[in-house]
Coordinates of C-alpha atoms in Angstrom, one line a residue:
X259 CA 17.6 -9.0 21.8
X260 CA 17.1 -12.1 19.5
X261 CA 13.7 -13.9 19.7
X262 CA 13.6 -17.4 21.1
X263 CA 12.7 -20.3 18.9
X264 CA 9.2 -20.5 20.5
X265 CA 8.5 -16.8 19.8
X266 CA 9.6 -17.3 16.2
X267 CA 7.2 -20.2 16.0
X268 CA 4.3 -18.1 17.4
X269 CA 4.9 -15.4 14.9
X270 CA 5.0 -17.9 12.2
X271 CA 1.8 -19.7 13.4
X272 CA -0.1 -16.6 13.6
X273 CA 0.9 -15.8 10.1
X274 CA -0.3 -19.2 9.0
X275 CA -3.7 -18.9 10.9
X276 CA -4.0 -15.5 8.9
X277 CA -3.3 -17.2 5.5
X278 CA -5.6 -20.2 6.5
X279 CA -8.4 -17.8 7.4
X280 CA -8.0 -15.8 4.0
X281 CA -7.8 -19.2 2.1
X282 CA -11.0 -20.4 3.5
X283 CA -12.8 -17.1 2.8
X284 CA -11.5 -17.4 -0.8
X285 CA -12.6 -21.1 -1.0
X286 CA -16.1 -20.1 -0.2
X287 CA -16.2 -18.0 -3.3
X288 CA -14.0 -20.3 -5.5
X289 CA -15.1 -23.8 -4.2
X290 CA -13.8 -25.5 -7.4
X291 CA -10.1 -24.0 -7.3
X292 CA -8.0 -27.0 -6.6
X293 CA -5.0 -24.7 -6.1
X294 CA -6.9 -22.9 -3.3
X295 CA -7.9 -26.0 -1.8
X296 CA -4.3 -27.3 -1.7
X297 CA -3.1 -24.0 -0.1
X298 CA -5.5 -24.4 2.6
X299 CA -4.3 -28.1 3.2
X300 CA -0.7 -26.8 3.2
X301 CA -1.4 -24.3 5.8
X302 CA -3.0 -26.8 8.0
X303 CA -0.2 -29.3 7.5
X304 CA 2.5 -26.8 8.2
X305 CA 0.7 -25.6 11.2
X306 CA 0.2 -29.0 12.5
X307 CA 3.6 -30.0 11.9
X308 CA 5.2 -26.9 13.7
X309 CA 2.8 -27.2 16.5
X310 CA 3.9 -30.8 17.3
X311 CA 7.6 -29.8 16.9
X312 CA 7.6 -27.0 19.3
X313 CA 5.6 -28.8 22.0
X314 CA 2.2 -27.5 21.2
X315 CA 0.5 -31.1 21.3
X316 CA -3.1 -30.0 21.7
X317 CA -2.9 -27.9 18.5
X318 CA -1.2 -30.7 16.6
X319 CA -3.9 -33.3 17.8
X320 CA -6.9 -31.0 17.0
X321 CA -5.5 -29.9 13.5
X322 CA -4.9 -33.5 12.5
X323 CA -8.5 -34.4 12.0
X324 CA -9.0 -31.2 10.0
X325 CA -6.2 -31.9 7.9
X326 CA -7.6 -35.4 7.3
X327 CA -10.8 -33.9 6.3
X328 CA -9.3 -31.5 3.8
X329 CA -7.3 -34.3 2.3
X330 CA -10.8 -35.9 1.4
X331 CA -11.5 -32.6 -0.3
X332 CA -8.4 -32.6 -2.2
X333 CA -9.1 -36.2 -3.4
X334 CA -12.7 -35.2 -4.4
X335 CA -14.5 -37.2 -1.8
X336 CA -15.9 -34.3 0.0
X337 CA -17.2 -31.2 -1.6
X338 CA -16.6 -27.6 -0.5
X339 CA -19.7 -26.1 1.1
X340 CA -20.5 -23.2 3.3
X341 CA -21.1 -25.3 6.4
X342 CA -17.5 -26.8 5.9
X343 CA -15.8 -23.3 5.5
X344 CA -17.7 -22.0 8.5
X345 CA -16.5 -24.9 10.5
X346 CA -12.9 -24.4 9.1
X347 CA -13.1 -20.7 10.3
X348 CA -14.2 -21.6 13.8
X349 CA -11.4 -24.4 13.8
X350 CA -9.0 -21.6 12.9
X351 CA -10.3 -19.3 15.8
X352 CA -9.9 -22.3 18.1
X353 CA -6.1 -22.8 16.8
X354 CA -5.5 -19.2 17.7
X355 CA -6.9 -19.7 21.1
X356 CA -4.8 -22.7 21.7
X357 CA -1.7 -20.5 20.7
X358 CA -2.6 -18.1 23.2
X359 CA -2.9 -20.5 25.9
X360 CA -6.5 -21.0 25.7
X361 CA -8.6 -24.4 26.9
X362 CA -8.5 -27.4 24.5
X363 CA -12.0 -28.2 25.4
X364 CA -14.1 -26.5 22.6
X365 CA -12.1 -28.4 20.1
X366 CA -13.9 -31.6 20.9
X367 CA -17.3 -30.2 19.8
X368 CA -15.8 -28.8 16.6
X369 CA -14.2 -32.3 15.7
X370 CA -17.7 -33.8 16.4
X371 CA -19.3 -31.4 14.0
X372 CA -16.6 -32.2 11.5
X373 CA -17.1 -36.0 11.6
X374 CA -20.7 -35.5 11.3
X375 CA -20.2 -33.3 8.2
X376 CA -17.8 -35.7 6.5
X377 CA -19.9 -38.7 7.0
X378 CA -22.9 -37.1 5.7
X379 CA -21.3 -36.4 2.4
X380 CA -21.4 -39.0 -0.5
X381 CA -18.0 -40.2 -1.5
X382 CA -17.0 -39.0 -5.0
X383 CA -13.8 -40.7 -5.6
X384 CA -13.9 -43.7 -3.0
X385 CA -13.2 -47.2 -4.4
X386 CA -11.0 -46.1 -7.3
X387 CA -7.4 -47.3 -7.1
X388 CA -4.3 -45.0 -7.7
X389 CA -2.3 -45.2 -10.7
X390 CA 1.2 -44.0 -10.2
X391 CA 4.2 -43.6 -12.7
X392 CA 7.5 -42.0 -11.8
X393 CA 11.1 -41.4 -13.1
X394 CA 14.0 -40.4 -10.8
X395 CA 16.6 -37.9 -11.8
X396 CA 18.9 -39.5 -14.5
X397 CA 21.9 -38.8 -12.1
X398 CA 20.4 -40.1 -9.1
X399 CA 22.5 -43.1 -8.8
X400 CA 25.6 -41.0 -8.4
X401 CA 23.8 -39.2 -5.5
X402 CA 23.2 -42.4 -3.7
X403 CA 19.6 -43.1 -4.6
X404 CA 18.4 -46.7 -4.3
X405 CA 15.3 -47.4 -6.7
X406 CA 15.0 -50.9 -5.4
X407 CA 14.4 -49.6 -1.9
X408 CA 11.7 -47.2 -3.3
X409 CA 10.0 -50.2 -5.1
X410 CA 10.1 -52.2 -1.9
X411 CA 8.4 -49.5 0.2
X412 CA 5.8 -49.2 -2.6
X413 CA 5.1 -52.8 -2.3
X414 CA 4.5 -52.6 1.5
X415 CA 2.0 -50.0 0.8
X416 CA 0.2 -52.6 -1.7
X417 CA 1.6 -51.7 -4.9
X418 CA 0.6 -54.0 -7.7
X419 CA 1.0 -54.4 -11.5
X420 CA 4.5 -52.9 -11.2
X421 CA 6.2 -52.6 -14.7
X422 CA 9.2 -50.7 -16.0
X423 CA 9.0 -47.7 -18.4
X424 CA 11.5 -48.4 -21.1
X425 CA 10.8 -45.4 -23.4
X426 CA 14.0 -43.5 -22.8
X427 CA 16.3 -46.7 -22.8
X428 CA 19.2 -46.0 -25.5
X429 CA 21.2 -48.5 -27.5
X430 CA 23.5 -50.6 -25.6
X431 CA 26.6 -48.9 -26.9
X432 CA 25.2 -45.5 -25.6
X433 CA 24.5 -46.7 -22.2
X434 CA 26.2 -44.9 -19.3
X435 CA 26.8 -47.3 -16.3
X436 CA 25.9 -44.9 -13.6
X437 CA 22.8 -43.1 -15.3
X438 CA 19.2 -44.2 -14.7
X439 CA 17.2 -44.5 -18.0
X440 CA 14.1 -46.3 -16.7
X441 CA 10.9 -45.4 -14.8
X442 CA 8.0 -47.4 -13.2
X443 CA 4.3 -47.5 -13.3
X444 CA 2.0 -49.4 -10.9
X445 CA -1.4 -49.5 -9.2
X446 CA -2.0 -48.6 -5.6
X447 CA -4.9 -49.4 -3.2
X448 CA -7.8 -46.8 -3.1
X449 CA -7.6 -46.3 0.7
X450 CA -4.3 -44.6 0.7
X451 CA -4.0 -41.1 0.8
X452 CA -2.1 -39.0 -1.7
X453 CA 0.1 -37.6 1.2
X454 CA 1.2 -41.2 2.0
X455 CA 2.0 -42.1 -1.5
X456 CA 4.0 -38.8 -2.0
X457 CA 5.9 -39.1 1.4
X458 CA 7.7 -42.2 -0.2
X459 CA 9.6 -39.9 -2.4
X460 CA 10.4 -37.2 0.0
X461 CA 14.2 -37.7 -0.1
X462 CA 14.3 -38.2 -3.8
X463 CA 12.4 -35.2 -4.9
X464 CA 15.3 -33.6 -6.8
X465 CA 14.7 -34.0 -10.5
X466 CA 11.8 -36.4 -10.0
X467 CA 9.0 -36.6 -12.5
X468 CA 5.8 -38.1 -10.8
X469 CA 2.3 -38.7 -12.1
X470 CA -0.4 -39.7 -9.7
X471 CA -4.1 -39.9 -10.2
X472 CA -7.2 -41.9 -9.5
X473 CA -8.1 -44.4 -12.2
X474 CA -10.1 -42.3 -14.7
X475 CA -8.9 -38.9 -13.6
X476 CA -6.1 -36.6 -14.8
X477 CA -2.6 -37.2 -13.5
X478 CA -1.2 -34.8 -11.0
X479 CA 2.3 -34.2 -11.9
X480 CA 3.5 -32.0 -8.9
X481 CA 6.7 -33.1 -7.4
X482 CA 6.5 -34.4 -3.8
X483 CA 6.2 -31.7 -1.3
X484 CA 5.0 -29.0 -3.6
X485 CA 1.4 -28.0 -3.3
X486 CA -0.6 -26.6 -6.2
X487 CA -1.6 -23.0 -5.9
X488 CA -1.7 -19.6 -7.8
X489 CA 1.2 -19.5 -10.2
X490 CA 3.8 -16.7 -9.3
X491 CA 4.4 -14.1 -11.8
X492 CA 7.5 -14.7 -14.0
X493 CA 10.6 -13.0 -13.0
X494 CA 10.4 -12.2 -9.4
X495 CA 7.2 -13.6 -7.8
X496 CA 6.9 -14.0 -4.1
X497 CA 8.1 -17.7 -4.4
X498 CA 11.2 -16.8 -6.1
X499 CA 12.5 -14.4 -3.4
X500 CA 14.1 -15.4 -0.2
X501 CA 12.4 -13.8 2.8
X502 CA 13.6 -13.4 6.2
X503 CA 11.5 -12.3 9.2
X504 CA 12.7 -9.5 11.5
X505 CA 11.2 -8.3 14.9
X506 CA 9.4 -5.1 14.3
X507 CA 11.5 -3.6 17.2
X508 CA 14.8 -4.1 15.1
X509 CA 13.1 -2.1 12.2
X510 CA 12.2 0.7 14.7
X511 CA 15.8 0.7 16.1
X512 CA 17.1 0.7 12.5
X513 CA 15.0 3.6 11.6
X514 CA 16.1 5.5 14.7
X515 CA 19.9 5.0 13.6
X516 CA 19.1 6.1 10.0
X517 CA 17.4 9.4 11.4
X518 CA 20.3 10.1 13.6
X519 CA 22.6 9.4 10.5
X520 CA 20.5 11.9 8.3
X521 CA 21.1 14.6 11.1
X522 CA 24.8 13.9 11.4
X523 CA 25.1 14.1 7.6
X524 CA 23.3 17.4 7.5
X525 CA 25.6 18.7 10.3
X526 CA 28.8 17.4 8.3
X527 CA 27.4 19.3 5.3
X528 CA 27.1 22.5 7.2
X529 CA 30.7 22.1 8.5
X530 CA 32.1 21.4 5.0
X531 CA 30.2 24.3 3.5
X532 CA 32.0 26.6 5.8
X533 CA 35.4 25.1 5.5
X534 CA 35.3 25.0 1.7
X535 CA 37.9 22.2 1.3
X536 CA 37.2 20.5 -1.9
X537 CA 38.5 17.1 -0.5
X538 CA 35.9 17.4 2.3
X539 CA 33.3 18.5 -0.1
X540 CA 33.6 15.2 -2.3
X541 CA 33.6 13.0 1.0
X542 CA 30.5 14.8 2.2
X543 CA 28.8 14.4 -1.2
X544 CA 29.5 10.7 -1.0
X545 CA 28.3 10.4 2.6
X546 CA 25.0 12.3 1.5
X547 CA 24.4 9.8 -1.4
X548 CA 25.0 6.9 1.0
X549 CA 22.8 8.2 3.7
X550 CA 20.0 8.9 1.2
X551 CA 20.1 5.4 -0.2
X552 CA 20.1 3.9 3.2
X553 CA 17.1 6.0 4.2
X554 CA 15.2 5.0 1.0
X555 CA 16.1 1.4 1.6
X556 CA 15.1 1.5 5.4
X557 CA 11.9 3.3 4.4
X558 CA 10.9 0.8 2.0
X559 CA 11.3 -1.9 4.6
X560 CA 8.9 -0.3 6.8
X561 CA 6.4 0.3 4.1
X562 CA 3.4 -2.3 4.4
X563 CA 0.6 -2.8 1.9
X564 CA -3.1 -2.2 3.1
X565 CA -3.7 -5.9 2.1
X566 CA -1.9 -7.1 5.3
X567 CA -5.0 -5.9 7.4
X568 CA -7.8 -6.4 4.8
X569 CA -8.0 -10.2 5.6
X570 CA -9.5 -9.5 9.0
X571 CA -12.2 -7.3 7.5
X572 CA -13.4 -9.9 5.1
X573 CA -13.8 -12.2 8.1
X574 CA -15.6 -9.6 10.1
X575 CA -18.2 -9.2 7.1
X576 CA -18.5 -13.1 6.8
X577 CA -19.5 -13.3 10.4
X578 CA -21.8 -10.1 10.2
X579 CA -23.8 -11.8 7.5
X580 CA -24.9 -14.3 10.0
X581 CA -25.1 -12.1 13.1
X582 CA -27.4 -9.4 11.3
X583 CA -29.2 -11.6 8.9
X584 CA -28.1 -9.4 6.1
X585 CA -26.5 -10.1 2.8
X586 CA -23.2 -8.0 2.7
X587 CA -20.4 -7.8 0.2
X588 CA -17.1 -6.1 0.9
X589 CA -15.2 -4.7 -2.0
X590 CA -11.6 -3.7 -1.5
X591 CA -9.7 -1.5 -3.9
X592 CA -6.1 -0.2 -3.8
X593 CA -4.8 -3.2 -1.5
X594 CA -1.3 -2.7 -2.9
X595 CA -1.1 1.0 -1.5
X596 CA 1.6 1.1 1.1
X597 CA 1.8 3.0 4.4
X598 CA 4.3 3.2 7.2
X599 CA 3.9 -0.1 9.4
X600 CA 3.1 2.2 12.4
X601 CA 0.2 3.7 10.6
X602 CA -1.1 0.3 9.3
X603 CA -1.0 -1.0 13.0
X604 CA -3.1 2.0 14.2
X605 CA -5.5 1.9 11.3
X606 CA -6.8 -1.6 11.7
X607 CA -9.1 -1.0 14.8
X608 CA -10.7 2.2 13.4
X609 CA -11.6 0.4 10.0
X610 CA -13.0 -2.4 12.0
X611 CA -15.3 -0.1 13.8
X612 CA -16.3 1.7 10.7
X613 CA -17.1 -1.6 8.8
X614 CA -19.0 -2.6 11.7
X615 CA -21.0 0.5 11.9
X616 CA -21.8 0.4 8.2
X617 CA -23.1 -3.0 8.4
X618 CA -25.2 -2.6 11.5
X619 CA -26.5 1.2 11.1
X620 CA -25.9 2.0 7.3
X621 CA -27.2 -1.0 5.3
X622 CA -30.8 -2.1 5.2
X623 CA -31.9 -5.7 5.3
X624 CA -32.6 -7.4 1.9
X625 CA -36.4 -7.1 1.9
X626 CA -36.0 -3.3 2.6
X627 CA -33.5 -2.9 -0.1
X628 CA -35.5 -4.7 -2.6
X629 CA -38.5 -2.5 -1.6
X630 CA -36.2 0.6 -2.3
X631 CA -35.2 -0.7 -5.7
X632 CA -31.8 -1.6 -4.6
X633 CA -30.0 -4.9 -4.9
X634 CA -30.6 -7.2 -2.1
X635 CA -26.9 -7.3 -1.2
X636 CA -25.6 -4.3 0.5
X637 CA -22.2 -3.4 -0.5
X638 CA -19.3 -1.8 1.8
X639 CA -16.5 -0.5 -0.4
X640 CA -12.9 0.0 1.1
X641 CA -10.6 2.0 -1.2
X642 CA -7.1 3.4 -0.8
X643 CA -5.1 5.6 -3.1
X644 CA -2.1 8.0 -3.0
X645 CA -2.8 11.6 -2.7
X646 CA 0.5 13.7 -2.8
X647 CA 2.2 13.3 0.5
X648 CA -0.8 11.4 2.0
X649 CA -2.9 8.4 1.4
X650 CA -6.6 8.6 1.0
X651 CA -8.6 5.9 2.6
X652 CA -12.4 5.9 2.0
X653 CA -15.0 3.5 3.5
X654 CA -18.6 3.8 1.8
X655 CA -21.8 2.0 1.8
X656 CA -24.8 2.2 -0.3
X657 CA -27.3 2.1 2.6
X658 CA -29.7 4.5 4.1
X659 CA -27.4 7.3 4.7
X660 CA -27.4 9.7 7.8
X661 CA -30.5 11.1 9.3
X662 CA -29.2 14.7 10.1
X663 CA -32.4 15.5 12.2
X664 CA -31.9 12.4 14.4
X665 CA -28.2 13.2 14.7
X666 CA -28.8 16.6 16.0
X667 CA -31.5 15.7 18.2
X668 CA -29.4 13.1 19.8
X669 CA -26.5 15.5 20.1
X670 CA -28.6 18.0 21.9
X671 CA -30.0 15.2 24.2
X672 CA -26.5 14.2 25.0
X673 CA -25.4 17.8 25.8
X674 CA -22.9 17.8 22.9
X675 CA -24.4 20.9 21.4
X676 CA -26.9 23.6 22.6
X677 CA -30.4 23.5 21.4
X678 CA -29.9 26.7 19.5
X679 CA -26.6 25.9 17.9
X680 CA -26.3 27.0 14.3
X681 CA -24.6 24.0 12.4
X682 CA -24.3 23.4 8.9
X683 CA -24.7 19.9 7.2
X684 CA -21.1 19.1 7.4
X685 CA -20.9 20.1 11.1
X686 CA -23.8 17.8 11.8
X687 CA -22.4 14.9 10.0
X688 CA -19.1 15.4 12.0
X689 CA -21.1 15.0 15.3
X690 CA -20.9 11.1 14.9
X691 CA -17.0 11.4 15.5
X692 CA -17.8 13.0 19.0
X693 CA -17.1 10.7 22.0
X694 CA -20.0 8.8 23.3
X695 CA -22.3 9.7 20.4
X696 CA -24.7 7.0 19.2
X697 CA -28.1 6.9 17.4
X698 CA -28.8 3.5 18.4
X699 CA -31.8 2.9 20.5
X700 CA -30.3 0.0 22.4
X701 CA -27.0 -1.6 23.2
X702 CA -26.1 -4.6 21.2
X703 CA -23.2 -6.7 20.8
X704 CA -22.1 -4.8 17.8
X705 CA -22.8 -1.1 18.6
X706 CA -24.8 1.3 20.7
X707 CA -22.2 2.5 23.3
X708 CA -20.9 5.3 21.2
X709 CA -17.2 4.6 21.2
X710 CA -16.7 3.2 17.7
X711 CA -16.5 6.4 15.7
X712 CA -14.8 8.1 18.5
X713 CA -11.7 5.6 18.0
X714 CA -11.7 6.6 14.5
X715 CA -11.4 10.4 15.2
X716 CA -8.7 9.8 18.0
X717 CA -6.6 7.5 16.0
X718 CA -6.7 10.0 12.9
X719 CA -5.8 12.9 15.2
X720 CA -2.9 10.8 16.6
X721 CA -1.6 10.1 13.1
X722 CA -1.9 13.9 12.3
X723 CA -4.4 13.2 9.6
X724 CA -8.0 14.4 8.8
X725 CA -11.4 12.7 8.4
X726 CA -14.4 13.8 6.9
X727 CA -17.9 12.5 6.7
X728 CA -20.3 12.6 3.8
X729 CA -23.9 11.3 3.2
X730 CA -26.7 11.2 0.9
X731 CA -30.0 9.9 2.5
X732 CA -31.2 6.7 0.7
X733 CA -27.8 6.3 -1.0
X734 CA -25.3 5.8 1.6
X735 CA -22.4 7.2 3.7
X736 CA -18.7 7.9 2.9
X737 CA -16.1 8.5 5.5
X738 CA -12.7 9.5 4.1
X739 CA -9.4 9.7 6.0
X740 CA -6.3 11.4 4.9
X741 CA -3.1 10.1 6.5
X742 CA 0.6 10.7 6.1
X743 CA 2.6 8.2 4.3
X744 CA 5.0 7.8 7.0
X745 CA 5.9 9.0 10.4
X746 CA 9.7 8.8 10.3
X747 CA 11.6 10.7 7.6
X748 CA 10.4 12.9 4.7
X749 CA 11.9 15.2 2.1
X750 CA 11.3 18.8 3.3
X751 CA 11.3 22.1 2.0
X752 CA 13.2 24.6 4.5
X753 CA 11.8 28.1 4.4
X754 CA 12.2 31.2 6.7
X755 CA 9.3 33.1 8.2
X756 CA 10.1 36.0 10.5
X757 CA 13.7 35.0 11.2
X758 CA 12.7 31.3 12.0
X759 CA 13.1 28.3 10.0
X760 CA 10.3 25.7 9.2
X761 CA 9.9 22.5 7.1
X762 CA 7.2 22.0 4.6
X763 CA 6.6 18.3 3.4
X764 CA 8.0 18.5 -0.1
X765 CA 5.6 16.0 -1.5
X766 CA 2.7 18.6 -0.8
X767 CA 4.5 21.4 -2.6
X768 CA 3.0 22.1 -6.0
X769 CA 4.4 25.6 -6.9
X770 CA 6.7 28.3 -5.7
X771 CA 6.0 31.8 -7.0
X772 CA 7.0 35.2 -6.0
X773 CA 4.4 37.2 -4.1
X774 CA 3.2 40.2 -6.2
X775 CA 4.6 43.5 -4.8
X776 CA 1.1 45.2 -4.7
X777 CA -0.2 42.2 -2.5
X778 CA 3.0 42.2 -0.3
X779 CA 2.6 46.0 0.5
X780 CA -1.1 45.6 1.2
X781 CA -1.6 43.1 4.1
X782 CA -5.2 43.7 4.3
X783 CA -6.0 43.4 0.5
X784 CA -7.2 40.5 -1.7
X785 CA -5.8 37.2 -0.3
X786 CA -6.2 35.3 -3.7
X787 CA -3.6 34.5 -6.4
X788 CA -4.1 33.6 -10.0
X789 CA -2.1 30.3 -10.2
X790 CA -2.3 29.0 -13.8
X791 CA -5.7 30.4 -14.4
X792 CA -7.1 29.2 -10.9
X793 CA -7.7 31.5 -7.8
X794 CA -6.0 30.0 -4.8
X795 CA -6.3 31.4 -1.4
X796 CA -3.2 32.2 0.4
X797 CA -2.2 32.5 4.1
X798 CA 0.1 35.3 5.5
X799 CA 2.3 33.0 7.5
X800 CA 3.9 35.9 9.4
X801 CA 0.4 37.0 10.6
X802 CA -0.7 33.5 11.5
X803 CA 2.7 32.8 13.3
X804 CA 2.6 36.4 15.0
X805 CA 6.2 36.9 13.7
X806 CA 7.7 40.3 14.7
X807 CA 9.7 42.9 12.3
X808 CA 9.2 43.8 8.8
X809 CA 9.1 41.1 6.0
X810 CA 11.5 41.1 3.2
X811 CA 11.0 42.7 -0.1
X812 CA 10.8 39.5 -2.1
X813 CA 8.4 37.2 -0.4
X814 CA 7.6 33.9 -1.9
X815 CA 4.4 32.0 -2.0
X816 CA 4.6 28.2 -1.5
X817 CA 1.4 26.6 -3.1
X818 CA 0.6 23.3 -1.1
X819 CA -2.0 20.7 -1.8
X820 CA -4.0 18.4 0.5
X821 CA -6.2 16.1 -1.8
X822 CA -8.1 18.3 -4.2
X823 CA -7.6 21.5 -2.1
X824 CA -5.0 24.1 -2.4
X825 CA -3.6 26.9 -0.5
X826 CA -0.6 29.3 -0.7
X827 CA 1.8 30.0 2.3
X828 CA 3.7 33.3 2.2
X829 CA 7.3 32.9 3.4
X830 CA 10.1 35.2 3.7
X831 CA 12.8 33.1 2.0
X832 CA 13.2 29.6 0.5
X833 CA 16.3 28.0 1.9
X834 CA 16.2 24.6 0.0
X835 CA 15.3 21.0 0.4
X836 CA 16.5 18.7 3.0
X837 CA 15.9 15.3 4.4
X838 CA 13.6 15.7 7.4
X839 CA 13.8 13.7 10.4
X840 CA 10.2 13.9 12.1
X841 CA 10.4 14.1 15.8
X842 CA 7.0 14.0 17.8
X843 CA 6.0 17.2 19.7
X844 CA 5.7 17.0 23.6
X845 CA 2.2 16.4 25.0
X846 CA 2.3 20.1 26.1
X847 CA 2.5 21.1 22.3
X848 CA 0.7 18.3 20.7
X849 CA -2.4 20.4 20.6
X850 CA -0.9 23.0 18.1
X851 CA -2.6 21.7 15.0
X852 CA -0.5 24.1 12.8
X853 CA 2.6 21.8 13.3
X854 CA 2.9 18.1 12.8
X855 CA 6.3 17.8 14.6
X856 CA 9.8 19.1 14.5
X857 CA 13.1 18.3 13.0
X858 CA 16.9 18.9 14.0
X859 CA 18.7 20.8 11.4
X860 CA 22.4 20.5 10.5
X861 CA 23.5 23.4 12.9
X862 CA 21.8 21.7 15.7
X863 CA 18.8 24.1 15.9
X864 CA 15.2 22.9 15.7
X865 CA 12.7 23.5 13.0
X866 CA 9.0 23.0 13.3
X867 CA 7.2 21.1 10.6
X868 CA 4.2 22.8 9.2
X869 CA 1.0 20.5 9.0
X870 CA -0.1 21.0 5.5
X871 CA -3.6 19.4 5.7
X872 CA -4.4 21.6 8.7
X873 CA -3.3 24.7 7.0
X874 CA -5.1 24.0 3.8
X875 CA -8.3 23.4 5.9
X876 CA -7.6 26.6 7.7
X877 CA -7.2 28.5 4.4
X878 CA -10.4 27.0 2.8
X879 CA -12.4 27.8 6.0
X880 CA -11.4 31.5 5.9
X881 CA -12.1 31.4 2.2
X882 CA -15.7 30.3 2.8
X883 CA -16.1 32.8 5.8
X884 CA -14.9 35.7 3.5
X885 CA -17.2 34.5 0.6
X886 CA -20.3 34.6 2.9

């Protein structure tokens, strides 16, 4: 179902508020960046205009004064300052509230603060008249342009000292009657805004060359309607590509259709292989190629960079600096790393909780940090990188670290573990992920109810990922999550174990080797293989899955990886690679950690998808137990 015009406006408006918020935060770090100031002004202007067009009069009225204030910033009359940025962020919040149907009342107080801030600034460019020179496109007369009408409109604005620019005037014999060779220069009153002057040329901007500046300043040669900003990379920057917004539901529906197509293509391949008709084989191969291309294209559409959610984290840290009285810096690495949009959507809240916890519990105040020989500014570092079939997302801080004794005591007090529980350091650190766990002495607006890290654990479990906590007292805490790249379609390696077929994510497969006969015969023998000079533990999947019957004489070992860890999985037979459409397990079977889902094969049967991170963790745990 197509979205209404108002729904499309709300989508666009929320994107504009996100861009506006990001621009304000950047402007605080780079107050002298004129391109950045123009970008913020453009977002304000567009949001105001769109709001007025779609009946959001309160929004348009509220943003008008803020747009005027930022116009004075563009002109150099008002300097960028932390109070102005904070006021802009509050205005952005109020704009979001108005879009959601909130009351307009709070906007009046914000406008009063804005007027007081503007009036308290010393004018830096007031009193200086504008100098304007322009040339219309040489063929503008053919297209119906009327230079005299433009000059009359400029005179109405107060233009004075108007004179022609005759530098390009050719000899009389070379004149072409319908070609414009001259331009004009003039002076305009100082109280005019740049926007008012540029609006004169709004219908004559094609091929226009325009210089506009205050007397004594460098001219601004941008065409009307084009705001200054970061230059897009040559050959395909974001401004060079046409963009179209599509509702997320349509992408989900398209992904479902592509998934069904992949299953149908596999079924067709099975039938063609049984028939053996060479003509059908050629057609089947062509359909397979097209289906694969459609799958790759659809998957690329669904993939979203991490940077789409990092803007809200920057705003959170900005606000936490004031709330906590600390100086905190957020460093983000790997913002271009892409995940499935569903993963991105579910990831935002857990990361917010983690950043809030790091700021509140992990980082010390400036005085304490200086006394410990640390920089006064605490750092929270968010990084993302690809790791095989997964994405590793790490949040680390350089704060006080975890107090293991205190964590254990709180866990005992809350009944999470018995008093005599024998836990190693990793298990104690993992207790902070338990529901209801908190070491805070009192409940505050930020923390203390023990629900933040529980959200992290539940979300990671829902995404079939893993989370681990590491900490060093006095040097900080690191939380690492490993998440699948996508929850839709993957390349899989189809294997047979005990007469049943299973799929292993192909991106996690490192090697396939034959199981040595002496180890195949002795099921209780050493469970390690020498793989290229390294000992790798392996799991006998027949035992793990309780398969009946005798294994084949030529068992294979599929060596899989999850991050830096490796484990071998013994299988009876390698069937081949295939495109695997992931189907979620029912709630009844979702607790089976060995499997991450199921897929429908070409013959209509179902194959379970092995959960590689869980199997690797199981293998490593058993390795540690045997070593002990």
